[in-house]
Tab-separated table of C-alpha atoms and ligand atoms in Angstrom:
chain	number	residue	atom	x	y	z
A	1	MET	CA	0.181	-0.074	0.191
A	2	ARG	CA	1.365	3.447	-1.015
A	3	TYR	CA	-0.150	6.862	0.181
A	4	VAL	CA	-0.231	9.949	-1.854
A	5	SER	CA	-0.717	13.733	-0.751
A	6	THR	CA	-4.067	15.173	-1.717
A	7	ARG	CA	-1.660	18.267	-2.881
A	8	GLY	CA	0.522	15.580	-4.807
A	9	GLN	CA	3.882	17.508	-4.232
A	10	SER	CA	5.424	15.067	-1.419
A	11	ALA	CA	6.520	11.203	-2.222
A	12	PRO	CA	4.253	8.605	-2.389
A	13	ILE	CA	5.110	6.271	1.218
A	14	GLY	CA	3.898	3.330	2.808
A	15	PHE	CA	1.482	2.938	5.669
A	16	LEU	CA	3.776	3.477	8.713
A	17	ASP	CA	5.587	6.367	6.861
A	18	ALA	CA	2.106	7.794	6.287
A	19	VAL	CA	1.319	7.390	9.905
A	20	LEU	CA	4.277	8.529	11.282
A	21	ALA	CA	4.167	11.544	9.322
A	22	GLY	CA	0.561	12.868	9.944
A	23	LEU	CA	0.401	15.703	7.501
A	24	ALA	CA	2.358	15.135	4.476
A	25	PRO	CA	5.311	17.921	4.173
A	26	ASP	CA	3.570	19.966	1.283
A	27	GLY	CA	0.355	20.639	3.363
A	28	GLY	CA	-1.896	17.841	1.864
A	29	LEU	CA	-3.194	15.042	3.364
A	30	TYR	CA	-2.281	11.537	2.864
A	31	VAL	CA	-4.538	8.892	1.154
A	32	PRO	CA	-3.906	5.578	-0.284
A	33	SER	CA	-2.901	5.532	-3.918
A	34	GLU	CA	-5.454	3.106	-4.832
A	35	TRP	CA	-8.472	1.640	-3.334
A	36	PRO	CA	-8.491	-1.783	-1.756
A	37	SER	CA	-11.761	-2.986	-1.451
A	38	PHE	CA	-13.675	-6.495	-0.016
A	39	ARG	CA	-15.785	-8.724	-1.656
A	40	SER	CA	-19.529	-9.064	-0.734
A	41	SER	CA	-18.750	-12.624	0.673
A	42	GLU	CA	-15.769	-11.206	2.594
A	43	ILE	CA	-18.009	-8.737	4.428
A	44	ALA	CA	-20.662	-10.928	5.116
A	45	ALA	CA	-18.171	-13.064	6.883
A	46	PHE	CA	-17.771	-10.391	9.223
A	47	ALA	CA	-21.016	-11.531	11.068
A	48	GLY	CA	-20.360	-13.338	14.549
A	49	LYS	CA	-16.623	-11.865	14.418
A	50	SER	CA	-15.103	-10.168	17.377
A	51	TYR	CA	-14.613	-5.946	17.010
A	52	ALA	CA	-11.025	-6.586	16.769
A	53	GLU	CA	-10.847	-9.612	14.352
A	54	VAL	CA	-13.308	-7.007	11.841
A	55	ALA	CA	-10.537	-4.084	12.922
A	56	THR	CA	-7.714	-6.332	11.816
A	57	ALA	CA	-9.417	-6.819	8.651
A	58	VAL	CA	-10.330	-3.749	7.811
A	59	VAL	CA	-7.086	-1.702	9.170
A	60	GLY	CA	-5.095	-4.746	7.539
A	61	LYS	CA	-6.279	-3.314	4.159
A	62	PHE	CA	-4.640	-0.196	4.809
A	63	VAL	CA	-1.704	-1.504	6.496
A	64	GLY	CA	-0.552	-4.004	3.550
A	65	ASP	CA	2.737	-5.329	4.314
A	66	ASP	CA	4.052	-3.340	6.831
A	67	ILE	CA	3.183	-5.005	9.976
A	68	PRO	CA	2.656	-8.741	10.243
A	69	LYS	CA	-0.991	-9.835	10.044
A	70	GLU	CA	-0.630	-11.571	13.874
A	71	ASP	CA	1.013	-8.477	15.220
A	72	LEU	CA	-1.825	-6.243	14.204
A	73	ALA	CA	-4.565	-8.794	15.215
A	74	GLN	CA	-2.226	-8.764	18.771
A	75	MET	CA	-2.387	-4.952	18.931
A	76	CYS	CA	-6.481	-4.804	17.940
A	77	GLU	CA	-7.217	-7.296	20.759
A	78	GLU	CA	-5.305	-5.253	23.357
A	79	ALA	CA	-6.534	-1.894	22.027
A	80	TYR	CA	-10.342	-3.174	22.449
A	81	ALA	CA	-9.786	-4.836	25.716
A	82	THR	CA	-9.644	-1.263	27.152
A	83	PHE	CA	-13.309	-1.198	26.225
A	84	ALA	CA	-16.065	-1.374	28.990
A	85	HIS	CA	-18.350	-3.304	26.504
A	86	THR	CA	-18.123	-6.660	25.348
A	87	ALA	CA	-19.398	-5.480	21.938
A	88	VAL	CA	-16.920	-2.395	21.878
A	89	VAL	CA	-19.410	-0.184	20.346
A	90	PRO	CA	-22.679	-1.818	20.901
A	91	LEU	CA	-25.638	-0.860	18.543
A	92	LYS	CA	-28.910	0.166	20.318
A	93	GLN	CA	-32.264	0.220	18.571
A	94	LEU	CA	-34.170	3.270	19.483
A	95	GLY	CA	-37.248	2.641	17.097
A	96	PRO	CA	-38.303	0.607	14.099
A	97	ASN	CA	-35.864	2.024	12.057
A	98	ARG	CA	-33.712	3.805	14.100
A	99	PHE	CA	-30.529	2.855	15.902
A	100	LEU	CA	-27.806	4.595	17.937
A	101	LEU	CA	-24.279	3.378	17.489
A	102	GLU	CA	-22.582	3.630	21.026
A	103	LEU	CA	-18.916	4.714	20.506
A	104	PHE	CA	-17.915	5.752	23.784
A	105	HIS	CA	-17.254	2.739	25.966
A	106	GLY	CA	-13.598	3.377	26.046
A	107	PRO	CA	-11.303	4.936	28.731
A	108	THR	CA	-12.199	8.729	27.964
A	109	LEU	CA	-15.741	8.508	26.932
A	110	ALA	CA	-15.899	9.491	23.375
A	111	PHE	CA	-15.398	7.700	20.010
A	112	LYS	CA	-12.101	9.062	19.650
A	113	ASP	CA	-10.933	6.367	21.659
A	114	VAL	CA	-11.626	3.717	19.123
A	115	ALA	CA	-8.657	4.887	17.084
A	116	MET	CA	-6.391	6.208	19.704
A	117	GLN	CA	-5.921	2.984	21.427
A	118	LEU	CA	-4.781	1.395	18.750
A	119	LEU	CA	-2.527	4.188	17.449
A	120	GLY	CA	-0.636	4.211	20.784
A	121	ARG	CA	-0.113	0.669	20.185
A	122	LEU	CA	1.077	1.205	16.368
A	123	TYR	CA	3.291	4.001	17.429
A	124	ASP	CA	4.753	1.751	20.692
A	125	TYR	CA	5.366	-1.195	18.028
A	126	VAL	CA	7.064	1.078	15.116
A	127	LEU	CA	8.927	3.458	17.274
A	128	GLU	CA	10.548	0.720	19.390
A	129	ARG	CA	11.952	-1.054	15.804
A	130	GLN	CA	13.224	2.245	14.880
A	131	SER	CA	14.896	3.336	18.401
A	132	ARG	CA	13.025	6.746	17.655
A	133	LYS	CA	11.220	8.958	19.849
A	134	MET	CA	8.613	11.247	18.434
A	135	THR	CA	6.834	14.229	19.488
A	136	ILE	CA	3.162	14.452	19.244
A	137	ILE	CA	1.368	17.494	18.772
A	138	CYS	CA	-2.456	17.105	18.769
A	139	ALA	CA	-5.360	20.075	18.436
A	140	THR	CA	-8.316	19.197	20.103
A	141	SER	CA	-11.781	20.709	20.822
A	142	GLY	CA	-12.259	18.532	23.702
A	143	ASP	CA	-12.213	14.855	22.952
A	144	THR	CA	-9.145	13.977	20.935
A	145	GLY	CA	-6.840	15.249	23.283
A	146	GLY	CA	-8.384	13.063	26.427
A	147	ALA	CA	-8.108	10.071	24.092
A	148	ALA	CA	-4.770	10.838	23.348
A	149	VAL	CA	-3.307	11.510	26.287
A	150	GLU	CA	-4.624	8.250	27.455
A	151	ALA	CA	-3.071	6.249	24.628
A	152	PHE	CA	0.106	7.625	25.043
A	153	ARG	CA	0.787	9.031	28.539
A	154	GLY	CA	4.000	6.991	29.996
A	155	ARG	CA	4.817	5.515	26.917
A	156	LYS	CA	8.586	5.574	26.108
A	157	ASN	CA	8.934	6.480	22.705
A	158	ALA	CA	6.402	9.447	22.141
A	159	ARG	CA	5.810	12.761	24.169
A	160	ILE	CA	2.439	14.583	23.638
A	161	VAL	CA	1.441	17.933	23.733
A	162	ALA	CA	-2.365	18.696	23.390
A	163	LEU	CA	-3.524	22.122	22.642
A	164	PHE	CA	-7.216	22.984	23.525
A	165	PRO	CA	-9.200	26.177	23.265
A	166	GLU	CA	-9.231	28.124	26.744
A	167	GLY	CA	-12.587	28.077	27.964
A	168	ARG	CA	-14.474	26.458	25.165
A	169	ILE	CA	-14.487	22.475	26.152
A	170	SER	CA	-16.080	21.171	29.138
A	171	ALA	CA	-14.415	20.770	32.498
A	172	VAL	CA	-14.587	16.584	32.345
A	173	GLN	CA	-13.188	16.770	28.612
A	174	ARG	CA	-10.390	18.982	30.140
A	175	ARG	CA	-9.639	16.870	33.201
A	176	PHE	CA	-9.045	14.163	31.083
A	177	MET	CA	-6.035	15.821	29.739
A	178	THR	CA	-5.014	17.933	32.507
A	179	THR	CA	-4.931	15.705	35.142
A	180	ALA	CA	-2.235	13.177	33.834
A	181	THR	CA	0.632	13.146	35.683
A	182	ASP	CA	3.163	11.500	33.189
A	183	ALA	CA	6.103	13.627	32.396
A	184	ASN	CA	5.608	12.783	28.513
A	185	VAL	CA	2.376	14.683	28.418
A	186	ALA	CA	1.870	18.562	28.397
A	187	CYS	CA	-1.151	20.415	27.710
A	188	VAL	CA	-1.587	23.935	26.429
A	189	SER	CA	-4.756	26.364	26.624
A	190	ILE	CA	-4.781	28.268	23.719
A	191	LEU	CA	-6.161	31.735	23.628
A	192	GLY	CA	-8.033	30.921	21.015
A	193	SER	CA	-10.566	28.608	19.143
A	194	PHE	CA	-10.056	25.057	17.834
A	195	ASP	CA	-9.572	26.271	14.245
A	196	ASP	CA	-6.636	28.293	15.628
A	197	CYS	CA	-5.108	25.208	17.763
A	198	GLN	CA	-5.659	23.341	14.633
A	199	ALA	CA	-3.845	25.992	12.350
A	200	ILE	CA	-0.973	25.839	14.595
A	201	VAL	CA	-0.228	22.508	14.282
A	202	LYS	CA	-0.318	22.084	10.275
A	203	GLN	CA	1.947	25.307	10.543
A	204	ALA	CA	4.217	23.454	12.611
A	205	PHE	CA	4.167	20.525	10.224
A	206	GLN	CA	4.989	22.821	7.458
A	207	ASP	CA	8.540	24.256	8.880
A	208	ASP	CA	10.576	21.531	8.090
A	209	GLN	CA	13.844	22.690	10.970
A	210	PHE	CA	10.765	22.569	13.630
A	211	ARG	CA	9.500	19.091	12.137
A	212	HIS	CA	12.805	17.514	11.716
A	213	GLY	CA	13.890	19.109	15.362
A	214	VAL	CA	11.462	17.454	17.385
A	215	ASP	CA	10.571	14.505	14.940
A	216	LEU	CA	7.179	15.685	14.772
A	217	SER	CA	3.795	13.678	14.467
A	218	GLY	CA	0.070	14.395	14.681
A	219	VAL	CA	-2.597	12.051	15.943
A	220	ASN	CA	-5.243	14.202	14.981
A	221	SER	CA	-7.447	12.955	11.759
A	222	ILE	CA	-5.406	14.100	9.394
A	223	ASN	CA	-3.437	10.825	10.288
A	224	TRP	CA	-4.511	7.837	7.978
A	225	ALA	CA	-4.625	5.560	10.995
A	226	ARG	CA	-7.174	7.293	12.734
A	227	ILE	CA	-9.403	7.458	9.800
A	228	ALA	CA	-8.785	3.433	8.827
A	229	ALA	CA	-9.498	2.659	12.327
A	230	GLN	CA	-12.520	4.542	12.538
A	231	SER	CA	-14.238	2.912	9.343
A	232	VAL	CA	-14.245	-0.265	11.156
A	233	TYR	CA	-17.479	0.487	12.951
A	234	TYR	CA	-19.278	1.293	10.243
A	235	PHE	CA	-18.701	-2.037	9.034
A	236	THR	CA	-19.616	-4.093	12.522
A	237	ALA	CA	-22.929	-1.966	12.781
A	238	ALA	CA	-23.866	-2.434	8.878
A	239	VAL	CA	-23.126	-6.339	9.154
A	240	ALA	CA	-24.944	-6.337	11.990
A	241	LEU	CA	-28.351	-4.783	10.501
A	242	GLY	CA	-27.956	-7.185	7.496
A	243	ALA	CA	-24.994	-5.833	5.167
A	244	PRO	CA	-23.901	-6.476	2.760
A	245	ALA	CA	-27.382	-7.727	1.552
A	246	ARG	CA	-29.158	-4.710	2.957
A	247	GLU	CA	-27.954	-1.119	2.564
A	248	VAL	CA	-27.659	1.315	5.682
A	249	ALA	CA	-27.725	4.888	6.218
A	250	PHE	CA	-25.394	6.996	8.770
A	251	VAL	CA	-25.966	10.264	10.379
A	252	VAL	CA	-22.512	11.620	11.703
A	253	PRO	CA	-22.434	14.129	14.571
A	254	THR	CA	-19.413	16.003	12.291
A	255	GLY	CA	-16.934	18.815	13.030
A	256	ASN	CA	-13.242	18.120	11.400
A	257	PHE	CA	-15.216	15.838	9.336
A	258	GLY	CA	-12.811	12.524	9.939
A	259	ASP	CA	-15.618	10.392	11.297
A	260	ALA	CA	-17.709	11.017	8.198
A	261	TYR	CA	-15.273	10.370	5.739
A	262	ALA	CA	-14.140	7.383	7.663
A	263	ALA	CA	-17.930	6.259	6.556
A	264	TYR	CA	-17.120	7.099	2.772
A	265	VAL	CA	-13.885	5.058	3.393
A	266	ALA	CA	-15.769	2.002	4.584
A	267	LYS	CA	-17.977	2.390	1.414
A	268	LYS	CA	-14.931	2.497	-1.027
A	269	LEU	CA	-14.059	-0.606	0.894
A	270	GLY	CA	-17.343	-2.410	-0.500
A	271	LEU	CA	-19.883	-1.472	2.273
A	272	PRO	CA	-23.260	-0.922	0.960
A	273	ILE	CA	-24.013	2.538	2.590
A	274	HIS	CA	-26.817	4.200	1.495
A	275	SER	CA	-26.176	7.808	2.335
A	276	ILE	CA	-24.053	9.623	4.995
A	277	THR	CA	-25.440	12.671	6.535
A	278	ALA	CA	-23.020	15.225	7.850
A	279	ALA	CA	-24.681	16.710	10.822
A	280	THR	CA	-23.199	19.892	11.960
A	281	ASN	CA	-24.356	22.119	15.124
A	282	SER	CA	-24.657	26.114	14.505
A	283	ASN	CA	-20.750	25.928	13.287
A	284	ASP	CA	-22.397	24.686	9.907
A	285	ILE	CA	-19.709	25.048	6.997
A	286	LEU	CA	-20.158	21.529	6.019
A	287	ALA	CA	-23.962	20.999	6.183
A	288	ARG	CA	-23.838	24.277	3.911
A	289	ALA	CA	-20.965	22.938	1.823
A	290	PHE	CA	-23.053	19.769	0.904
A	291	GLU	CA	-26.605	22.091	0.450
A	292	THR	CA	-25.333	24.922	-1.588
A	293	GLY	CA	-21.923	23.818	-2.809
A	294	ARG	CA	-19.779	26.907	-1.173
A	295	TYR	CA	-17.320	25.864	1.514
A	296	ALA	CA	-17.481	29.174	3.476
A	297	ARG	CA	-15.540	29.707	6.742
A	298	GLY	CA	-17.762	31.718	9.256
A	299	ALA	CA	-17.252	32.822	12.874
A	300	VAL	CA	-17.019	29.958	15.299
A	301	ALA	CA	-20.072	29.974	17.791
A	302	ALA	CA	-19.847	28.507	21.658
A	303	THR	CA	-22.461	25.576	21.642
A	304	GLN	CA	-23.679	23.010	23.905
A	305	SER	CA	-21.545	20.316	21.473
A	306	PRO	CA	-18.561	22.214	22.007
A	307	ALA	CA	-16.055	19.356	20.160
A	308	MET	CA	-17.882	20.360	16.858
A	309	ASP	CA	-17.146	24.268	17.168
A	310	ILE	CA	-15.190	23.716	14.171
A	311	GLN	CA	-15.222	25.836	10.880
A	312	VAL	CA	-12.221	24.311	9.048
A	313	ALA	CA	-12.885	20.664	8.385
A	314	SER	CA	-9.620	19.115	7.650
A	315	ASN	CA	-11.156	16.108	6.170
A	316	PHE	CA	-12.963	18.039	3.366
A	317	GLU	CA	-9.768	18.368	1.477
A	318	ARG	CA	-9.351	14.672	1.379
A	319	LEU	CA	-13.178	14.380	0.109
A	320	TYR	CA	-12.763	17.274	-2.385
A	321	PHE	CA	-9.550	15.557	-3.540
A	322	GLU	CA	-11.407	12.353	-4.570
A	323	ALA	CA	-14.701	14.642	-6.204
A	324	VAL	CA	-12.344	16.610	-8.348
A	325	ARG	CA	-11.160	13.056	-9.235
A	326	ARG	CA	-7.982	13.323	-7.509
A	327	ASP	CA	-6.450	16.170	-9.266
A	328	ALA	CA	-3.993	17.481	-6.634
A	329	VAL	CA	-3.136	20.293	-8.635
A	330	GLU	CA	-6.780	21.650	-8.277
A	331	THR	CA	-7.181	20.393	-4.826
A	332	GLU	CA	-3.605	22.355	-3.622
A	333	ARG	CA	-5.156	25.486	-5.738
A	334	ALA	CA	-8.525	25.046	-3.710
A	335	PHE	CA	-6.910	24.912	-0.332
A	336	ARG	CA	-4.377	27.233	-0.276
A	337	ALA	CA	-7.041	29.846	-1.845
A	338	PHE	CA	-9.312	28.743	0.992
A	339	ALA	CA	-6.728	29.232	3.700
A	340	ASP	CA	-6.246	33.022	2.306
A	341	THR	CA	-10.047	33.724	1.618
A	342	GLY	CA	-11.989	31.205	3.832
A	343	LEU	CA	-14.135	30.550	0.676
A	344	LEU	CA	-14.183	27.436	-1.522
A	345	ASP	CA	-16.945	27.172	-4.463
A	346	ILE	CA	-16.914	23.355	-5.169
A	347	PRO	CA	-17.324	22.746	-8.970
A	348	PRO	CA	-20.983	21.769	-9.847
A	349	ALA	CA	-19.666	18.295	-11.156
A	350	ALA	CA	-17.367	17.806	-7.800
A	351	HIS	CA	-20.786	18.858	-5.758
A	352	ALA	CA	-23.084	16.712	-7.986
A	353	TRP	CA	-20.696	13.710	-7.108
A	354	MET	CA	-20.605	14.691	-3.563
A	355	ARG	CA	-24.409	14.478	-3.204
A	356	GLU	CA	-24.660	10.931	-4.422
A	357	LEU	CA	-23.807	10.160	-0.988
A	358	PHE	CA	-23.526	13.222	1.341
A	359	ARG	CA	-26.556	15.228	2.964
A	360	GLY	CA	-25.855	18.362	5.501
A	361	ALA	CA	-28.217	18.682	8.361
A	362	SER	CA	-27.600	21.680	10.559
A	363	VAL	CA	-29.424	21.757	14.050
A	364	SER	CA	-29.656	24.932	16.602
A	365	GLU	CA	-29.036	25.027	19.662
A	366	ALA	CA	-32.603	24.819	20.678
A	367	ASP	CA	-33.044	21.683	18.763
A	368	THR	CA	-30.211	19.694	20.365
A	369	ALA	CA	-32.181	20.671	23.692
A	370	LYS	CA	-35.079	19.493	22.795
A	371	THR	CA	-34.004	16.831	21.250
A	372	MET	CA	-32.419	15.399	24.429
A	373	LEU	CA	-35.664	15.385	26.031
A	374	SER	CA	-37.578	13.988	23.643
A	375	THR	CA	-34.938	11.243	23.195
A	376	LEU	CA	-35.420	10.380	26.899
A	377	ASN	CA	-39.079	10.896	27.028
A	378	GLU	CA	-39.182	8.474	24.296
A	379	THR	CA	-36.793	5.774	24.337
A	380	GLY	CA	-35.497	6.382	28.205
A	381	GLU	CA	-31.951	6.953	26.808
A	382	ILE	CA	-30.110	9.824	28.193
A	383	VAL	CA	-27.627	11.073	24.926
A	384	ASP	CA	-24.776	13.666	24.964
A	385	PRO	CA	-25.479	17.076	23.119
A	386	HIS	CA	-23.176	15.705	20.257
A	387	THR	CA	-25.256	12.366	20.047
A	388	ALA	CA	-28.592	14.820	19.941
A	389	VAL	CA	-27.384	16.617	16.648
A	390	GLY	CA	-27.296	13.533	15.008
A	391	LEU	CA	-30.063	12.247	16.213
A	392	ALA	CA	-32.252	15.720	15.191
A	393	ALA	CA	-30.581	15.483	11.788
A	394	ALA	CA	-31.736	12.139	11.433
A	395	ARG	CA	-35.397	13.108	11.165
A	396	GLY	CA	-34.621	14.635	7.590
A	397	VAL	CA	-32.900	11.278	6.121
A	398	ASP	CA	-34.824	10.324	3.263
A	399	ALA	CA	-34.365	6.463	3.116
A	400	LYS	CA	-36.761	3.650	2.291
A	401	PRO	CA	-38.203	1.997	5.347
A	402	SER	CA	-36.451	-1.083	4.607
A	403	VAL	CA	-32.872	0.717	5.175
A	404	PRO	CA	-31.906	1.206	8.781
A	405	VAL	CA	-30.903	4.682	9.816
A	406	VAL	CA	-27.824	4.524	12.328
A	407	VAL	CA	-26.954	7.559	14.109
A	408	LEU	CA	-23.273	7.866	15.738
A	409	SER	CA	-23.587	8.438	19.194
A	410	THR	CA	-19.932	10.034	19.756
A	411	ALA	CA	-19.899	11.094	23.115
A	412	HIS	CA	-21.008	9.536	26.777
A	413	PRO	CA	-23.704	12.168	28.024
A	414	ALA	CA	-21.274	12.313	31.661
A	415	LYS	CA	-18.938	14.363	29.414
A	416	PHE	CA	-21.140	17.240	29.114
A	417	PRO	CA	-23.115	17.020	32.615
A	418	GLU	CA	-24.103	20.817	32.325
A	419	ALA	CA	-25.640	20.847	28.994
A	420	VAL	CA	-27.449	17.596	29.573
A	421	GLU	CA	-28.955	18.674	32.657
A	422	ALA	CA	-30.057	21.701	31.569
A	423	ALA	CA	-31.863	19.984	28.653
A	424	ILE	CA	-33.487	17.111	30.363
A	425	GLY	CA	-33.380	18.432	34.150
A	426	VAL	CA	-31.405	15.661	35.756
A	427	PRO	CA	-27.790	15.113	35.729
A	428	PRO	CA	-26.060	12.103	33.680
A	429	VAL	CA	-24.425	9.560	35.693
A	430	THR	CA	-20.542	8.846	34.902
A	431	PRO	CA	-19.879	4.731	34.528
A	432	ARG	CA	-18.579	3.452	37.206
A	433	ALA	CA	-15.404	2.172	35.816
A	434	THR	CA	-14.352	5.927	35.023
A	435	PRO	CA	-12.075	7.462	37.633
A	436	ASP	CA	-12.924	10.366	39.424
A	437	LEU	CA	-10.825	13.151	37.983
A	438	SER	CA	-12.796	16.052	40.009
A	439	LYS	CA	-10.450	16.307	42.853
A	440	LYS	CA	-7.346	15.861	40.817
A	441	PRO	CA	-4.962	18.543	40.865
A	442	GLU	CA	-4.631	20.167	36.869
A	443	LYS	CA	-1.521	21.117	35.215
A	444	PHE	CA	-1.412	23.108	31.800
A	445	GLU	CA	0.201	26.138	30.276
A	446	ARG	CA	-1.792	29.010	28.763
A	447	LEU	CA	-0.463	30.310	25.457
A	448	PRO	CA	-1.586	33.153	22.908
A	449	ALA	CA	-2.709	31.510	19.595
A	450	ASP	CA	0.614	32.165	18.120
A	451	GLY	CA	2.436	29.194	16.204
A	452	ALA	CA	5.814	30.761	17.152
A	453	ALA	CA	5.407	30.861	20.943
A	454	VAL	CA	3.710	27.030	20.479
A	455	LYS	CA	6.585	25.876	18.866
A	456	ALA	CA	8.996	27.675	21.711
A	457	PHE	CA	7.072	25.655	24.444
A	458	VAL	CA	7.083	22.531	22.032
A	459	ARG	CA	10.939	22.816	21.435
A	460	THR	CA	11.672	23.181	25.074
A	461	PHE	CA	9.261	19.898	26.062
A	462	ALA	CA	11.029	17.898	23.603
A	463	ALA	CA	14.662	18.723	24.726
A	464	THR	CA	13.583	17.711	28.563
A	465	THR	CA	11.217	15.078	28.264
B	1	PLP	C1	-18.191	14.156	20.580
B	1	PLP	C2	-17.713	14.250	19.020
B	1	PLP	N1	-18.970	14.181	18.543
B	1	PLP	C3	-18.628	14.728	16.988
B	1	PLP	C4	-17.205	15.270	16.913
B	1	PLP	C5	-17.230	15.273	15.110
B	1	PLP	O1	-16.123	14.456	14.820
B	1	PLP	P1	-15.516	14.980	13.419
B	1	PLP	O2	-14.567	15.729	13.810
B	1	PLP	O3	-14.492	13.526	13.090
B	1	PLP	O4	-16.155	15.207	12.162
B	1	PLP	C6	-16.160	15.007	17.696
B	1	PLP	C7	-14.921	15.913	17.375
B	1	PLP	O5	-14.564	15.711	16.425
B	1	PLP	C8	-16.690	14.633	19.163
B	1	PLP	O6	-15.504	15.194	20.002
B	2	LIG	N1	-13.606	16.991	17.968
B	2	LIG	C1	-12.489	16.888	17.885
B	2	LIG	C2	-11.551	17.944	16.900
B	2	LIG	C3	-9.927	17.092	16.533
B	2	LIG	O1	-10.510	16.051	15.585
B	2	LIG	P1	-10.013	14.837	15.102
B	2	LIG	O2	-10.707	13.980	14.600
B	2	LIG	O3	-9.167	15.626	13.736
B	2	LIG	O4	-8.533	14.563	16.381
B	2	LIG	C4	-12.000	17.088	19.369
B	2	LIG	O5	-12.748	16.713	20.050
B	2	LIG	O6	-10.721	17.266	19.805
């Protein structure tokens, strides 16, 4: 398997190199040079297999010969043994044709654990063999950071710096990062938005001297291994509902577009996906892009679903690259121009291609809160605000009654106790296995949204840990 950059200026590389590289040196994102796929009979054979076994098969398609199958299988076994539910990502029926895919049974109660628990092991595996220690920088709107800290803390071959937007994530999300006492973890509260944090990370990757100096890597969904690992649960859910003989529609609460793009990847691998609805909160750049063909940045608004308060969705570039028939010159032009102007008019043919599979839906704050309450009243389920955005958007899915609609439940309600209690009148209960972090001391730096300041901090951290 080889990986090429969406901007076409970086040399093709293998899976492990793409994983460690994070962002391509030309500023693009790595994608497979050719799409692997499963035969229908292979997908049917996933029925009855464990989550780790399906993950080994699906992720294995992207790994190629870079890791022996037994080693990958062992990493998957170990990664998914950290989940509190035997099904790892159980599917719950809410109504005749409505399902919730619970992705929050990992150690930090959000879907990010699914990929991150595997990434921590992948990095260990390869860095140990290369006798190398890397510096990971990760931008977070709340959940990626906690999952990454949990997956990498205490690991010998990697140090991690998590950048989060000051005051714009929940206290529970913050504490999953800032209470870690391991020497290889640093957290930085950035005086800005998640988009600022992500821009700082991307700029850092494009500074060759810095990148080489600290041996930089990234575990945001720019990293192909994140996408590969997140495509697995679309298989387990769809197969449980009758795929490959039956199509399934997915509704994905969306911010950085990694998870919805992973659904597209599952489709490329051969899964019969009827449609993918990108459900946004009022930060609706993606919903507008799919509905109108114009990808136009707005100001970031703080919402009850803070992990989706994002206006620049990294993985949209990967989809655009496909939509323009893998024209790297056009992708480079479009995303450089977008970085300057905040505007990208999707060519009509590319937009029409996107709409064959994708729909966008934006959900207001009032509807999000109302959906938390109505879900509790109608089904007895307490859902978090991100999941509520997905459930509200699912009302608009246009599918035949024979097509099940699966909404991704991306976080446990206990991560957002204030928003949930305000909506339903009672606080959500934290799962028993989750440690109480509320009394632990927190440790983090505070820095302006300034790339130079962050790089200086990271350089010192890398030199001293
Ligand atoms: C709880 C939750 N839901 C949804 C999302 C959106 O996922 P994505 O960024 O992959 O679109 C995020 C963050 O990314 C999240 O933390
Ligand atoms: N919502 C995310 C933002 C980063 O997304 P990623 O999937 O690119 O890591 C978060 O919770 O941090």
